mmCIF file of C-alpha atoms and ligand atoms in Angstrom:
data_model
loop_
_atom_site.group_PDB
_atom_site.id
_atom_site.type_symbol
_atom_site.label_atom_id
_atom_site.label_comp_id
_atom_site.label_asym_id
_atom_site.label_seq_id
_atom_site.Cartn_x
_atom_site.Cartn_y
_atom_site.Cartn_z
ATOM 1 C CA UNK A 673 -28.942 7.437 23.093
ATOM 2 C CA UNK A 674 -32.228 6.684 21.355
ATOM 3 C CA UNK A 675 -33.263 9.124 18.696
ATOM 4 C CA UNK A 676 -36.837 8.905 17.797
ATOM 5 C CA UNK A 677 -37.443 9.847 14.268
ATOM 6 C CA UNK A 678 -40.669 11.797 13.850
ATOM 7 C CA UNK A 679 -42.952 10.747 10.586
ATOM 8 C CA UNK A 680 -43.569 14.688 9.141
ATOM 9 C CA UNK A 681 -47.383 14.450 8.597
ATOM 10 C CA UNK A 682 -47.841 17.977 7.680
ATOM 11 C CA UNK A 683 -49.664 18.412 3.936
ATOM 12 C CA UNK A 684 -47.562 21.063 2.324
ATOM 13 C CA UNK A 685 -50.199 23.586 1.600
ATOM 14 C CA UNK A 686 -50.385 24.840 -2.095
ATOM 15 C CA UNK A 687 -49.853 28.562 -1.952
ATOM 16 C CA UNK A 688 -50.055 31.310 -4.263
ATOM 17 C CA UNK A 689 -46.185 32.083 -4.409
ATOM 18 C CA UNK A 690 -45.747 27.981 -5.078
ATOM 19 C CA UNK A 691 -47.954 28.294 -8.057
ATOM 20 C CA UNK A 692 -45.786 31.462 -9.477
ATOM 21 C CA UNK A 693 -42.857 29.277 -8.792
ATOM 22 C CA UNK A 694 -44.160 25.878 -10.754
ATOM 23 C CA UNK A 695 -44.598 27.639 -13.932
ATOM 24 C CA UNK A 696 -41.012 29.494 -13.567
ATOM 25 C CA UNK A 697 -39.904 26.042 -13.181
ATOM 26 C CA UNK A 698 -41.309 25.484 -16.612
ATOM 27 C CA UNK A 699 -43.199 22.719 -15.014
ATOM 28 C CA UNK A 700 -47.271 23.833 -15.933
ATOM 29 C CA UNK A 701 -45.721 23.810 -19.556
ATOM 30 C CA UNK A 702 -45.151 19.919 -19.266
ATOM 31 C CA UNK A 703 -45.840 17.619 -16.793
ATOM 32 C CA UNK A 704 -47.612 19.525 -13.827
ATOM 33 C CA UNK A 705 -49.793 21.843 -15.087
ATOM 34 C CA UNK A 706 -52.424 23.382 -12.448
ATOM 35 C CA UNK A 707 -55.682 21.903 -11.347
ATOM 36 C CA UNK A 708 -58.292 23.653 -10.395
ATOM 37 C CA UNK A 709 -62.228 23.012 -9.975
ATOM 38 C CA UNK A 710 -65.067 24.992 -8.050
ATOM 39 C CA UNK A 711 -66.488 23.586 -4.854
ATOM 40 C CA UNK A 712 -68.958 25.294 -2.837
ATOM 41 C CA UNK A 713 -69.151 23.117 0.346
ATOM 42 C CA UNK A 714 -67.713 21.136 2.844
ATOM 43 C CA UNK A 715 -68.413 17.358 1.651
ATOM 44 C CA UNK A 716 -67.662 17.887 -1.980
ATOM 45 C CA UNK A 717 -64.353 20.432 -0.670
ATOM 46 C CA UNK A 718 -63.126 17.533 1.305
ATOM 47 C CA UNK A 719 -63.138 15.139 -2.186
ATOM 48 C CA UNK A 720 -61.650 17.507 -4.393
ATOM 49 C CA UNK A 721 -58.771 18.291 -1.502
ATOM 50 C CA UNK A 722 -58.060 14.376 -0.973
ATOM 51 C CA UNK A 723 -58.023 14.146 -5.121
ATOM 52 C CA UNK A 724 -55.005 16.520 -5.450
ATOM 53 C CA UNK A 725 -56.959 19.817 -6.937
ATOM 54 C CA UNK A 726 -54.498 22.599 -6.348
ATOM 55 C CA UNK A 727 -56.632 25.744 -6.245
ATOM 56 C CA UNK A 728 -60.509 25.243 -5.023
ATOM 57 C CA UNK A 729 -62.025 27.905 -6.453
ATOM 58 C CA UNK A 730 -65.088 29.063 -4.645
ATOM 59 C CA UNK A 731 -66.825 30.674 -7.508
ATOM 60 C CA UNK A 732 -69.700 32.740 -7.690
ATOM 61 C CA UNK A 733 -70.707 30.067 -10.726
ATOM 62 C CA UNK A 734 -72.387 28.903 -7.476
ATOM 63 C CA UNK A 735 -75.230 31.961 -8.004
ATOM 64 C CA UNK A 736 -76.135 29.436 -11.231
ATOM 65 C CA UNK A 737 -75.433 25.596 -10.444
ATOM 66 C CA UNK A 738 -76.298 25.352 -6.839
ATOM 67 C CA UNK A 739 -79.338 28.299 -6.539
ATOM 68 C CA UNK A 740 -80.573 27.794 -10.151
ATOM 69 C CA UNK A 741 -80.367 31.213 -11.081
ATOM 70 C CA UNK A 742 -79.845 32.157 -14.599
ATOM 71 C CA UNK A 743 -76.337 34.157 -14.532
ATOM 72 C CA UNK A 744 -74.317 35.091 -11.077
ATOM 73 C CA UNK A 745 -75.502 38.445 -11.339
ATOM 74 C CA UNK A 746 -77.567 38.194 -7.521
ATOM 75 C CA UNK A 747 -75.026 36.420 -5.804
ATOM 76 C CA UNK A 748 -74.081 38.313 -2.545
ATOM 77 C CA UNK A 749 -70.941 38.756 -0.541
ATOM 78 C CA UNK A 750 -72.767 36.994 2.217
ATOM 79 C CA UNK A 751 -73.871 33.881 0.025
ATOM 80 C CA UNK A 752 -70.219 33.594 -1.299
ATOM 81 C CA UNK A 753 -68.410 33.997 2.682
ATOM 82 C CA UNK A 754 -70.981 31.127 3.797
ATOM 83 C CA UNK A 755 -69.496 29.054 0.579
ATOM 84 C CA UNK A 756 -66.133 30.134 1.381
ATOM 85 C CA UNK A 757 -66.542 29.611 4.619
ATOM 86 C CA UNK A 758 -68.182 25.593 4.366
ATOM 87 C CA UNK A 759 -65.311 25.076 1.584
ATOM 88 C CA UNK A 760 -62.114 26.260 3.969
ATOM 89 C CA UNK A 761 -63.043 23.835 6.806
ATOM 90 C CA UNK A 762 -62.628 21.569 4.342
ATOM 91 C CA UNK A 763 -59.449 21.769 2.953
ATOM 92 C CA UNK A 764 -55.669 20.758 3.946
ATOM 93 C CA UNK A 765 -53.553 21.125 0.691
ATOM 94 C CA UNK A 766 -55.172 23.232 -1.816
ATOM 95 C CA UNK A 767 -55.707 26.873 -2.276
ATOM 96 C CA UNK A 768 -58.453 28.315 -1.400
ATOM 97 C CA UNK A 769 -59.815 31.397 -3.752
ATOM 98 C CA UNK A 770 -63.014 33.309 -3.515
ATOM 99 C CA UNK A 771 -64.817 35.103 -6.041
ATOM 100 C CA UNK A 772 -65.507 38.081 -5.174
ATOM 101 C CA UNK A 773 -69.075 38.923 -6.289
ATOM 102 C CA UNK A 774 -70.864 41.518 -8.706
ATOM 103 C CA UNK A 775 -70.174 45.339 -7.051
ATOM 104 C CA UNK A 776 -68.256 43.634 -4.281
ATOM 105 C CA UNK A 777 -65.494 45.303 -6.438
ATOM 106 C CA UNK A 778 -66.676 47.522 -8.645
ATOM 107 C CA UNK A 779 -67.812 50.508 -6.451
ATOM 108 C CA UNK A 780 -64.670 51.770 -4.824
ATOM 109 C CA UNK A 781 -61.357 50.600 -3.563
ATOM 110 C CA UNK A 782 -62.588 51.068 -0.084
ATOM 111 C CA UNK A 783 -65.190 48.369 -0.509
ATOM 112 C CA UNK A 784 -63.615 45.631 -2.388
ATOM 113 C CA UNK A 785 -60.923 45.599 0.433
ATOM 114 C CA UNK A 786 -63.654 45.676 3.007
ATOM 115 C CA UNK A 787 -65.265 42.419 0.929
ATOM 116 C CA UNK A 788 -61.987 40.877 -0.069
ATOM 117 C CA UNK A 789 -61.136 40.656 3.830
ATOM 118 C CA UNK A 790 -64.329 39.511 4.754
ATOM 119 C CA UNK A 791 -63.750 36.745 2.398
ATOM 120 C CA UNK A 792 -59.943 36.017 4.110
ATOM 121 C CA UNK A 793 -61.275 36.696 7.687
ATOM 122 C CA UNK A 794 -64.778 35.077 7.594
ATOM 123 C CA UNK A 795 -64.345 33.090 4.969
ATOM 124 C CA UNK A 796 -61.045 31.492 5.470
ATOM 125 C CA UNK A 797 -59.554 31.973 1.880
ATOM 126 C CA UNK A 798 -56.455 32.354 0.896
ATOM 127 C CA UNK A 799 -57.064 35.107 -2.015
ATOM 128 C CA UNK A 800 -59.673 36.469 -4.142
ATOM 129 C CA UNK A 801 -60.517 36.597 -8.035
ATOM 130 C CA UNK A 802 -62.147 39.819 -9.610
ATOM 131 C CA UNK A 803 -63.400 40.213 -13.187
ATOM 132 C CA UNK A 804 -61.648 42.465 -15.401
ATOM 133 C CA UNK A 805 -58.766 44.647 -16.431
ATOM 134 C CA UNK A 806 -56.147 46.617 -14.523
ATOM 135 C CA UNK A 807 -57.461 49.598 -16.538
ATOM 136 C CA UNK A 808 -61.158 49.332 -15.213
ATOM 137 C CA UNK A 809 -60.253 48.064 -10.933
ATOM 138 C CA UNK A 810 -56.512 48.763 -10.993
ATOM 139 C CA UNK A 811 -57.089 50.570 -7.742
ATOM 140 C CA UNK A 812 -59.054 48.053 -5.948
ATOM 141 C CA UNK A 813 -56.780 45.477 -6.853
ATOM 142 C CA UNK A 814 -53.921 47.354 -5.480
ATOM 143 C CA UNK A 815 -56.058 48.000 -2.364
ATOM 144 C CA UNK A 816 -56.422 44.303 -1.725
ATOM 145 C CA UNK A 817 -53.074 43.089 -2.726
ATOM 146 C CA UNK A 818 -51.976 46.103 -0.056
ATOM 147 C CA UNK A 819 -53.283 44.473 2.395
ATOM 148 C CA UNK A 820 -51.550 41.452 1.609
ATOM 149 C CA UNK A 821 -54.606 39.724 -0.138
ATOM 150 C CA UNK A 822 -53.346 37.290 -3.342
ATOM 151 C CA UNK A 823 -55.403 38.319 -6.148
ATOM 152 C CA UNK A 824 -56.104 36.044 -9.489
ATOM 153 C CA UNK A 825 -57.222 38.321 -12.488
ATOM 154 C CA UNK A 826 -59.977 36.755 -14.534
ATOM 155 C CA UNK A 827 -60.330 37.988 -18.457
ATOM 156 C CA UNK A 828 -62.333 36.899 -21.830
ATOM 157 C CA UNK A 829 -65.468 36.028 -20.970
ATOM 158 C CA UNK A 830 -66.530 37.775 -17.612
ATOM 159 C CA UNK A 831 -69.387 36.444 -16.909
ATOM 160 C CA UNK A 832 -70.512 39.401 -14.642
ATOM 161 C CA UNK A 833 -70.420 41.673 -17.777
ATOM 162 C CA UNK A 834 -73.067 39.185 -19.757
ATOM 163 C CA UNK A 835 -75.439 41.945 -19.891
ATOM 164 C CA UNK A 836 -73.020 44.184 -21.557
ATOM 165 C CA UNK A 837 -71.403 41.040 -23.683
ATOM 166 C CA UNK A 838 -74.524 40.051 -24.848
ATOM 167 C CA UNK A 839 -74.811 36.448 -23.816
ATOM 168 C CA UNK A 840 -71.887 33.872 -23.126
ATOM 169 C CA UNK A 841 -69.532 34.401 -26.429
ATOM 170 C CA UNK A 842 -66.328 33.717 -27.279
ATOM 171 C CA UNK A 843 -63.985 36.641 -26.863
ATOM 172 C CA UNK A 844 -60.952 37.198 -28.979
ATOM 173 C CA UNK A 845 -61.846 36.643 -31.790
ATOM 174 C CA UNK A 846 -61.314 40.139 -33.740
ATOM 175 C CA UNK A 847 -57.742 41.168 -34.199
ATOM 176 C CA UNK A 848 -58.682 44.476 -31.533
ATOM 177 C CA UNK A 849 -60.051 42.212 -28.898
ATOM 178 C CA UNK A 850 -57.030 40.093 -29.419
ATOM 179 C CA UNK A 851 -54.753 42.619 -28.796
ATOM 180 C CA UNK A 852 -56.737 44.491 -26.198
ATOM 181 C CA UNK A 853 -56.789 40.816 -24.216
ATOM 182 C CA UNK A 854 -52.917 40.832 -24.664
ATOM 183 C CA UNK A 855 -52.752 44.012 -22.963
ATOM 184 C CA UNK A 856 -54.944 43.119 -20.765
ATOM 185 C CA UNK A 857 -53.166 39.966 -19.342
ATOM 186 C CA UNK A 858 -50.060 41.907 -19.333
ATOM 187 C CA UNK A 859 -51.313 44.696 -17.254
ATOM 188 C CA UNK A 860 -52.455 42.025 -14.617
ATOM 189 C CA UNK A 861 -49.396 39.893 -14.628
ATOM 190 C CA UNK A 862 -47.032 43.577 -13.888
ATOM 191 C CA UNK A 863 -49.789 44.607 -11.316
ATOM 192 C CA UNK A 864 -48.702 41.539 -9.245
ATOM 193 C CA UNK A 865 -51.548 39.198 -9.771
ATOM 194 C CA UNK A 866 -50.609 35.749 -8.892
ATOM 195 C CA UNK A 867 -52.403 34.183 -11.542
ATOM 196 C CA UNK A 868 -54.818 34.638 -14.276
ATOM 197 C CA UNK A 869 -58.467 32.905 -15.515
ATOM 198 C CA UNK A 870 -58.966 33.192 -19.251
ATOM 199 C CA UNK A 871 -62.261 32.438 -20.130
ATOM 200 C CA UNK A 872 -63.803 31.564 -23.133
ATOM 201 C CA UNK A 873 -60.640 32.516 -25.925
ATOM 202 C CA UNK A 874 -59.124 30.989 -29.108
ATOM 203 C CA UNK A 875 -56.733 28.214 -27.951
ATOM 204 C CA UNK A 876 -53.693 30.053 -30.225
ATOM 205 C CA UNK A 877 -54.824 33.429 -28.219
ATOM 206 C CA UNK A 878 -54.609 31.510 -24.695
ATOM 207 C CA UNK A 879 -51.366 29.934 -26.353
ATOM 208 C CA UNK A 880 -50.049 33.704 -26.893
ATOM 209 C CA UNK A 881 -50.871 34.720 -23.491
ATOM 210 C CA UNK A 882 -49.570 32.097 -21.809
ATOM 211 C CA UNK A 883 -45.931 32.609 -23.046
ATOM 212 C CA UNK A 884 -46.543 36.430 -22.921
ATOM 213 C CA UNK A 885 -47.178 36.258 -19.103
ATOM 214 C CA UNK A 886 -44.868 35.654 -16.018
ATOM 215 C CA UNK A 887 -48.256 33.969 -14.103
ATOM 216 C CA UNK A 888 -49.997 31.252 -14.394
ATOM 217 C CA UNK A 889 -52.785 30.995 -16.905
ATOM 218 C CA UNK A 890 -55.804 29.085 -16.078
ATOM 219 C CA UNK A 891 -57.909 27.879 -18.898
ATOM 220 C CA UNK A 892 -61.658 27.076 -19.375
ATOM 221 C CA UNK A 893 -62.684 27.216 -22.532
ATOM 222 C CA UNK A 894 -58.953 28.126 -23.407
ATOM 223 C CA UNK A 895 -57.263 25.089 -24.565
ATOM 224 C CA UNK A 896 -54.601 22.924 -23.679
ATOM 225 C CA UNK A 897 -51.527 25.581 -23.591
ATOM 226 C CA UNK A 898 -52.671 27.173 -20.577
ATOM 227 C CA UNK A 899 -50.381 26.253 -17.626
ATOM 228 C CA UNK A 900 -53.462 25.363 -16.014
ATOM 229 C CA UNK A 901 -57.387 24.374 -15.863
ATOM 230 C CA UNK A 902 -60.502 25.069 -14.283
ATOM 231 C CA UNK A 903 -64.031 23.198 -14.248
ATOM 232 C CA UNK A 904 -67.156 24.161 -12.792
ATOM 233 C CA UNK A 905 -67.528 20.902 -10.561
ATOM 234 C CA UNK A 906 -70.958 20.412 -11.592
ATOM 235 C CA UNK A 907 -70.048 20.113 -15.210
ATOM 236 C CA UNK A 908 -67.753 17.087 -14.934
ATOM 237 C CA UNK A 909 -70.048 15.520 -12.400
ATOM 238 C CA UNK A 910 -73.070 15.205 -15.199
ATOM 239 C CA UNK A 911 -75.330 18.190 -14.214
ATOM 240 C CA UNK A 912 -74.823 19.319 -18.224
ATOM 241 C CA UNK A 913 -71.855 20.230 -19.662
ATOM 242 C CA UNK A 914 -70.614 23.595 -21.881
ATOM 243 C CA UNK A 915 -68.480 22.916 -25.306
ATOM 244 C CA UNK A 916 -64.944 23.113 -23.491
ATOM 245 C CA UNK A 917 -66.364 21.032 -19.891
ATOM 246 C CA UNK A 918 -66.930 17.103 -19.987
ATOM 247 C CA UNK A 919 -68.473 14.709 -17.812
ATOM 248 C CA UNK A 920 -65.446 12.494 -15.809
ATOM 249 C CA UNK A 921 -68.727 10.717 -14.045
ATOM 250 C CA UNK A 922 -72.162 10.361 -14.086
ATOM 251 C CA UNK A 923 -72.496 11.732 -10.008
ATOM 252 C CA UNK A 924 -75.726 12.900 -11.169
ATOM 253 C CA UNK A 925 -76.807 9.821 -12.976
ATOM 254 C CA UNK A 926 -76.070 7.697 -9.614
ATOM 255 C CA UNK A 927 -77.241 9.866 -7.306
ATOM 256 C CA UNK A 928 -80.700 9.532 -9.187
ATOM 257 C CA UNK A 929 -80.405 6.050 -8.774
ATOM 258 C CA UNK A 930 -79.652 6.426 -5.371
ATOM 259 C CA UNK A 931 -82.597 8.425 -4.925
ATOM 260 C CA UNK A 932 -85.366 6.293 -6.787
ATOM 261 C CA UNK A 933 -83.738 2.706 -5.222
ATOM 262 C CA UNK A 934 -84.901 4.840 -1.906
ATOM 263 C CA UNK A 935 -88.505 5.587 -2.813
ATOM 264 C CA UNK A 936 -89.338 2.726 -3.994
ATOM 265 C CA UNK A 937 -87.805 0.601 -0.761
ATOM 266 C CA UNK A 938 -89.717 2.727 1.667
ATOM 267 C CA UNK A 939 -92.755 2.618 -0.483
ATOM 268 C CA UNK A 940 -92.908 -1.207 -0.415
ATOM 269 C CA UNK A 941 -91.353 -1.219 3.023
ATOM 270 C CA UNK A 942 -88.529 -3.077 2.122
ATOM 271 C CA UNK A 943 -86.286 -0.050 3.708
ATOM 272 C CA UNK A 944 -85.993 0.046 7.033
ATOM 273 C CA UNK A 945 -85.004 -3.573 7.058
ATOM 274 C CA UNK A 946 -85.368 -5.063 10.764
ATOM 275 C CA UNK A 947 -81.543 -4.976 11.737
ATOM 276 C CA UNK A 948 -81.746 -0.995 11.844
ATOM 277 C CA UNK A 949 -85.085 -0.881 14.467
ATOM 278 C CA UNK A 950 -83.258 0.261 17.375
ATOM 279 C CA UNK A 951 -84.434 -2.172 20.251
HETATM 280 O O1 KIV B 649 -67.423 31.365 -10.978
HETATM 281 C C1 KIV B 649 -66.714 30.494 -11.482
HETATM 282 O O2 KIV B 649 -66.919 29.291 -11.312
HETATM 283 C C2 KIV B 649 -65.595 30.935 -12.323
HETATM 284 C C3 KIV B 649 -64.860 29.894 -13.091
HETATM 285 C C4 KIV B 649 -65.712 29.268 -14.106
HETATM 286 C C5 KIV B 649 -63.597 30.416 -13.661
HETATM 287 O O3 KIV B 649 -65.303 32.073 -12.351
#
């Protein structure tokens, strides 16, 4: 009898459960801590997929590094399910998470499920992030992770609340907002978040939290003890860089390059060289 062994091909999609799992393992402590970066479209999803990111995080960052707008406050929950929607097609392995934009959320329970499910069912993601505290949206996040929705908290610098904040600032910093923070991450982790985005914190704060919490902890702008990290893609690519981001490659430099060798080749006419004239 001849027994054909099948090659299993199947990527083992990263899921929200597996990430809960890797830092009970005590693994994100060590040697396989979480990586995460934002993508907003197909071509760059596809590159950060095939690099081994775990969680693509479609964030509403976009409403500032791909529209040029000067905080996220006017994205829409029809810019971020187009996003979404160009970054899921994308993507084999890693998770897929959606922001979920300024009063997507904010207005009643109702709504954010109504916008968290247009992000699943139009968008193709495989969970949300909201800004903020059990104590402020503890219903809508119940109403979302109801309907069976994985939801990632996000605390310390919100960047929705800048307005209210007063610019992009460090948070944490006074004992209160230390301990408020604490509570805060706490709340989110026995509410049955999957994970957690701090933003902007002392590193010995994020180092608190981290142990504090049964979730992962995703830093930026956190430090190393998080059991994770997140980049705005844009940042590491060379289209300017915060404190806590750094450029892994000069994408923008070449792509300038790119751009001017072009110019000046069809300026002089050197570009479209005879062996592309179709015949
Ligand atoms: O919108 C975003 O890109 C984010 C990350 C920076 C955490 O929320």
């Amino acid at each position: 009898m001849h027994v054909t062994v099948q090659e299993d091909r199947t990527i083992a999609r990263v899921t929200a459960a597996s990430l809960r799992d890797r830092k009970k393992d005590g693994a994100t402590s060590t040697h396989d801590k979480i990586a995460v970066l934002t993508a907003y479209d197909y071509p760059s999803a596809q590159i950060l997929d095939e690099a081994g990111v775990d969680i693509i995080l479609v964030g509403d960052s976009c409403g500032m590094v791909v529209m040029g707008n000067p905080d996220t406050l006017s994205v829409t929950m029809d810019d971020m399910v187009r996003h979404t929607r160009m970054v899921s097609r994308a993507v084999q392995r890693a998770l897929v998470i959606a922001d979920m934009p300024f009063l997507s959320y904010q207005i009643s329970p109702e709504e954010a499920l109504r916008n968290a499910g247009r992000l699943v069912v139009e968008g193709g993601a495989q969970g949300v992030k909201l800004e903020g505290s059990v104590e402020k949206f503890g219903n809508a996040i119940a109403a979302i992770m109801r309907a069976g929705i994985p939801v990632m908290g996000h605390i310390g610098l919100t960047p929705q609340s800048v307005n209210q904040i007063g610019g992009y600032k460090v948070q944490g910093r006074s004992p209160e907002c230390r301990i408020r923070l604490k509570d805060e991450a706490r709340g989110l982790d026995q509410f049955g978040c999957f994970a957690l985005v701090l933003e902007c914190i002392p590193a010995d704060l994020a180092a608190e939290i981290t142990s504090l919490v049964s979730i992962p902890t995703i830093g930026i702008g956190a430090g190393a003890a998080c059991d994770g990290q997140v980049l705005v893609l844009h940042d590491i690519l060379g289209w300017g860089t915060t404190k806590f981001s750094k450029t892994f490659g000069d994408v923008r430099g070449l792509m300038a390059q790119a751009c001017r060798a072009y110019v000046e080749e069809v300026r002089t006419g050197a570009f479209p060289d005879p062996e592309r004239a179709f015949k």
